[in-house]
mmCIF file of C-alpha atoms in Angstrom:
data_model
loop_
_atom_site.group_PDB
_atom_site.id
_atom_site.type_symbol
_atom_site.label_atom_id
_atom_site.label_comp_id
_atom_site.label_asym_id
_atom_site.label_seq_id
_atom_site.Cartn_x
_atom_site.Cartn_y
_atom_site.Cartn_z
ATOM 1 C CA GLY A 1 -23.061 -14.114 5.331
ATOM 2 C CA GLU A 2 -23.365 -11.688 2.459
ATOM 3 C CA GLY A 3 -24.189 -8.795 4.845
ATOM 4 C CA ASP A 4 -20.955 -9.440 6.778
ATOM 5 C CA LEU A 5 -18.886 -9.303 3.601
ATOM 6 C CA GLN A 6 -20.546 -5.987 2.616
ATOM 7 C CA ARG A 7 -19.655 -4.635 6.040
ATOM 8 C CA VAL A 8 -16.069 -5.832 5.603
ATOM 9 C CA GLN A 9 -15.977 -4.055 2.255
ATOM 10 C CA ARG A 10 -17.263 -0.740 3.741
ATOM 11 C CA ILE A 11 -14.762 -0.880 6.567
ATOM 12 C CA ALA A 12 -11.881 -1.906 4.303
ATOM 13 C CA GLN A 13 -12.597 0.848 1.753
ATOM 14 C CA GLY A 14 -13.178 3.504 4.363
ATOM 15 C CA SER A 15 -10.022 2.668 6.294
ATOM 16 C CA ALA A 16 -8.029 2.615 3.064
ATOM 17 C CA LEU A 17 -9.287 6.120 2.284
ATOM 18 C CA VAL A 18 -8.308 7.351 5.704
ATOM 19 C CA ALA A 19 -4.834 5.778 5.464
ATOM 20 C CA CYS A 20 -4.288 7.129 1.958
ATOM 21 C CA THR A 21 -5.371 10.607 2.874
ATOM 22 C CA SER A 22 -2.920 10.672 5.815
ATOM 23 C CA ALA A 23 -0.120 9.163 3.704
ATOM 24 C CA PHE A 24 -0.723 11.646 0.863
ATOM 25 C CA GLY A 25 -0.243 14.548 3.295
ATOM 26 C CA LEU A 26 2.995 13.097 4.582
ATOM 27 C CA ILE A 27 4.303 12.500 1.070
ATOM 28 C CA LEU A 28 3.550 16.151 0.197
ATOM 29 C CA VAL A 29 5.482 17.260 3.215
ATOM 30 C CA TYR A 30 8.363 15.022 2.171
ATOM 31 C CA VAL A 31 8.269 16.309 -1.417
ATOM 32 C CA VAL A 32 8.616 19.925 -0.190
ATOM 33 C CA PHE A 33 10.872 19.464 2.858
ATOM 34 C CA GLY A 34 12.320 15.955 2.492
ATOM 35 C CA HIS A 35 15.834 16.849 1.472
ATOM 36 C CA GLU A 36 16.152 19.416 4.260
ATOM 37 C CA LEU A 37 14.715 16.918 6.762
ATOM 38 C CA LEU A 38 17.189 14.178 5.704
ATOM 39 C CA VAL A 39 20.159 16.492 5.875
ATOM 40 C CA GLY A 40 19.003 18.186 9.095
ATOM 41 C CA VAL A 41 18.260 14.979 10.991
ATOM 42 C CA PHE A 42 20.823 12.556 9.575
ATOM 43 C CA GLY A 43 23.556 14.734 8.050
ATOM 44 C CA GLU A 44 24.667 15.822 4.581
ATOM 45 C CA PHE A 45 25.644 12.335 3.532
ATOM 46 C CA TYR A 46 22.000 11.203 3.609
ATOM 47 C CA GLY A 47 20.724 13.990 1.381
ATOM 48 C CA VAL A 48 21.500 11.867 -1.654
ATOM 49 C CA GLY A 49 18.786 9.443 -0.573
ATOM 50 C CA TYR A 50 16.003 11.974 -1.169
ATOM 51 C CA TRP A 51 14.932 10.663 -4.596
ATOM 52 C CA SER A 52 15.244 7.019 -3.617
ATOM 53 C CA LEU A 53 13.090 7.535 -0.553
ATOM 54 C CA LEU A 54 10.567 9.443 -2.582
ATOM 55 C CA ILE A 55 10.343 6.573 -5.127
ATOM 56 C CA ILE A 56 9.826 4.065 -2.295
ATOM 57 C CA CYS A 57 7.156 6.290 -0.659
ATOM 58 C CA THR A 58 5.361 6.673 -3.951
ATOM 59 C CA GLY A 59 5.356 2.909 -4.510
ATOM 60 C CA GLN A 60 4.076 2.318 -1.006
ATOM 61 C CA PHE A 61 1.320 4.945 -1.564
ATOM 62 C CA VAL A 62 0.186 3.369 -4.848
ATOM 63 C CA GLY A 63 0.115 -0.033 -3.146
ATOM 64 C CA MET A 64 -1.830 1.497 -0.279
ATOM 65 C CA LEU A 65 -4.542 2.705 -2.685
ATOM 66 C CA PHE A 66 -5.549 -0.934 -3.076
ATOM 67 C CA GLY A 67 -6.420 -1.072 0.606
ATOM 68 C CA SER A 68 -5.607 -3.572 3.326
ATOM 69 C CA ALA A 69 -6.379 -6.519 1.091
ATOM 70 C CA GLY A 70 -3.601 -8.613 2.637
ATOM 71 C CA MET A 71 -5.117 -8.206 6.084
ATOM 72 C CA VAL A 72 -8.599 -9.043 4.715
ATOM 73 C CA LEU A 73 -7.146 -12.230 3.169
ATOM 74 C CA MET A 74 -5.513 -13.294 6.427
ATOM 75 C CA MET A 75 -8.615 -12.667 8.477
ATOM 76 C CA THR A 76 -10.914 -14.621 6.135
ATOM 77 C CA GLY A 77 -8.947 -17.839 5.827
ATOM 78 C CA TYR A 78 -6.897 -17.097 2.769
ATOM 79 C CA GLN A 79 -3.618 -16.597 4.531
ATOM 80 C CA SER A 80 -1.858 -19.319 2.501
ATOM 81 C CA GLN A 81 -2.767 -17.595 -0.774
ATOM 82 C CA PHE A 82 -1.515 -14.285 0.644
ATOM 83 C CA MET A 83 1.706 -15.965 1.758
ATOM 84 C CA LYS A 84 2.282 -17.317 -1.787
ATOM 85 C CA LEU A 85 1.648 -13.875 -3.219
ATOM 86 C CA SER A 86 4.061 -12.301 -0.703
ATOM 87 C CA LEU A 87 6.791 -14.814 -1.579
ATOM 88 C CA ALA A 88 6.256 -14.225 -5.286
ATOM 89 C CA THR A 89 6.358 -10.427 -5.009
ATOM 90 C CA ALA A 90 9.375 -10.544 -2.715
ATOM 91 C CA SER A 91 11.210 -12.802 -5.148
ATOM 92 C CA LEU A 92 10.301 -10.497 -8.038
ATOM 93 C CA GLY A 93 11.471 -7.484 -6.017
ATOM 94 C CA ILE A 94 14.798 -9.106 -5.263
ATOM 95 C CA LEU A 95 15.333 -10.054 -8.926
ATOM 96 C CA LEU A 96 14.410 -6.561 -10.002
ATOM 97 C CA ALA A 97 16.745 -5.025 -7.448
ATOM 98 C CA ILE A 98 19.657 -7.216 -8.580
ATOM 99 C CA GLY A 99 19.060 -6.197 -12.171
ATOM 100 C CA LEU A 100 18.421 -2.523 -11.584
ATOM 101 C CA VAL A 101 21.193 -1.885 -9.030
ATOM 102 C CA THR A 102 23.841 -2.507 -11.598
ATOM 103 C CA ILE A 103 22.338 0.072 -13.924
ATOM 104 C CA TYR A 104 20.850 2.704 -11.597
ATOM 105 C CA GLY A 105 22.513 2.079 -8.289
ATOM 106 C CA MET A 106 20.537 3.034 -5.197
ATOM 107 C CA THR A 107 17.747 4.480 -7.315
ATOM 108 C CA GLY A 108 17.336 1.118 -9.075
ATOM 109 C CA VAL A 109 16.875 -0.661 -5.765
ATOM 110 C CA ALA A 110 14.286 1.981 -4.765
ATOM 111 C CA ILE A 111 12.426 1.397 -8.027
ATOM 112 C CA ALA A 112 12.421 -2.348 -7.392
ATOM 113 C CA TRP A 113 11.197 -1.871 -3.831
ATOM 114 C CA GLY A 114 8.446 0.568 -4.959
ATOM 115 C CA LEU A 115 7.299 -1.763 -7.722
ATOM 116 C CA GLY A 116 7.235 -4.651 -5.208
ATOM 117 C CA ALA A 117 4.849 -2.656 -3.025
ATOM 118 C CA VAL A 118 2.610 -1.927 -6.011
ATOM 119 C CA PHE A 119 2.571 -5.577 -7.099
ATOM 120 C CA GLN A 120 1.739 -6.679 -3.552
ATOM 121 C CA GLY A 121 -1.144 -4.208 -3.340
ATOM 122 C CA VAL A 122 -2.553 -5.026 -6.767
ATOM 123 C CA GLY A 123 -2.140 -8.779 -6.287
ATOM 124 C CA SER A 124 -3.761 -8.773 -2.855
ATOM 125 C CA TRP A 125 -6.641 -6.718 -4.171
ATOM 126 C CA MET A 126 -7.163 -9.159 -7.054
ATOM 127 C CA LEU A 127 -7.156 -12.139 -4.630
ATOM 128 C CA VAL A 128 -9.761 -10.446 -2.416
ATOM 129 C CA LYS A 129 -11.904 -9.749 -5.419
ATOM 130 C CA ARG A 130 -11.533 -13.357 -6.653
ATOM 131 C CA PHE A 131 -12.118 -15.184 -3.399
ATOM 132 C CA LEU A 132 -14.491 -12.874 -1.553
ATOM 133 C CA ASN A 133 -15.976 -10.795 -4.367
ATOM 134 C CA ILE A 134 -15.546 -7.565 -2.424
ATOM 135 C CA LYS A 135 -13.477 -4.433 -3.017
ATOM 136 C CA CYS A 136 -11.103 -2.995 -0.497
ATOM 137 C CA HIS A 137 -9.459 -0.132 -2.406
ATOM 138 C CA ALA A 138 -9.695 3.439 -1.208
ATOM 139 C CA SER A 139 -12.984 4.970 -2.283
ATOM 140 C CA LEU A 140 -14.577 8.361 -1.672
ATOM 141 C CA VAL A 141 -18.009 6.749 -1.627
ATOM 142 C CA SER A 142 -16.978 4.620 1.344
ATOM 143 C CA VAL A 143 -16.834 7.513 3.831
ATOM 144 C CA ASP A 144 -20.530 7.170 4.717
ATOM 145 C CA GLY A 145 -20.226 3.410 4.596
ATOM 146 C CA LEU A 146 -17.334 3.495 7.053
ATOM 147 C CA ARG A 147 -19.347 5.658 9.432
ATOM 148 C CA GLY A 148 -22.360 3.369 9.092
ATOM 149 C CA ALA A 149 -20.345 0.209 9.568
ATOM 150 C CA PHE A 150 -19.093 1.394 12.981
ATOM 151 C CA TYR A 151 -22.492 2.574 14.200
ATOM 152 C CA GLU A 152 -24.741 -0.256 13.000
ATOM 153 C CA LYS A 153 -25.670 -3.005 15.389
ATOM 154 C CA ILE A 154 -23.527 -6.097 15.350
#
C-alpha cells in the first residue's frame, strides 16, 4: 500500500545518503592521494590514469546521488523497464566512447563512462518517480526517516 511505498522511499533515500557520504570521503582521498596510490601500488605507468579514474569516479558519484533507483525498480516489478534503460544507456555510452576516444583518447572513454553512469542514475530515478511516485535520491531529511524505517513495526 501507500505506507509501504513511503517506507521504501525513506529507506532508499537514507541508504543513498549513507552511500554518498562514504563515496564522497573516498573520492576526497583519491583527489589528494590518488596519483601517489596508483603509482605506489601499480607502478609509474599507471600514474597517467589518475585523471581518467577521477572522471569515472565523479560520474559514478553523481549517478549515486540519484539513489538505488535501479534496485527499487527491480524489486517492484519494473525490471523490464530498467533493463531497457540499461541497454539504452550502455549503447549511448559505447557510442560516446567511440566518438570521444578518437579526440581525447583514454580521457574521452572516461568521460563517456562517467556520463553513462549519470544517465543511468537520472533515468532510473525518473522511472521510479513515474511508476511508483516516490523519490530515492540522497536526502539529508531522510536520516530520521531511515532510522524510523528500521525501527518501526513491520
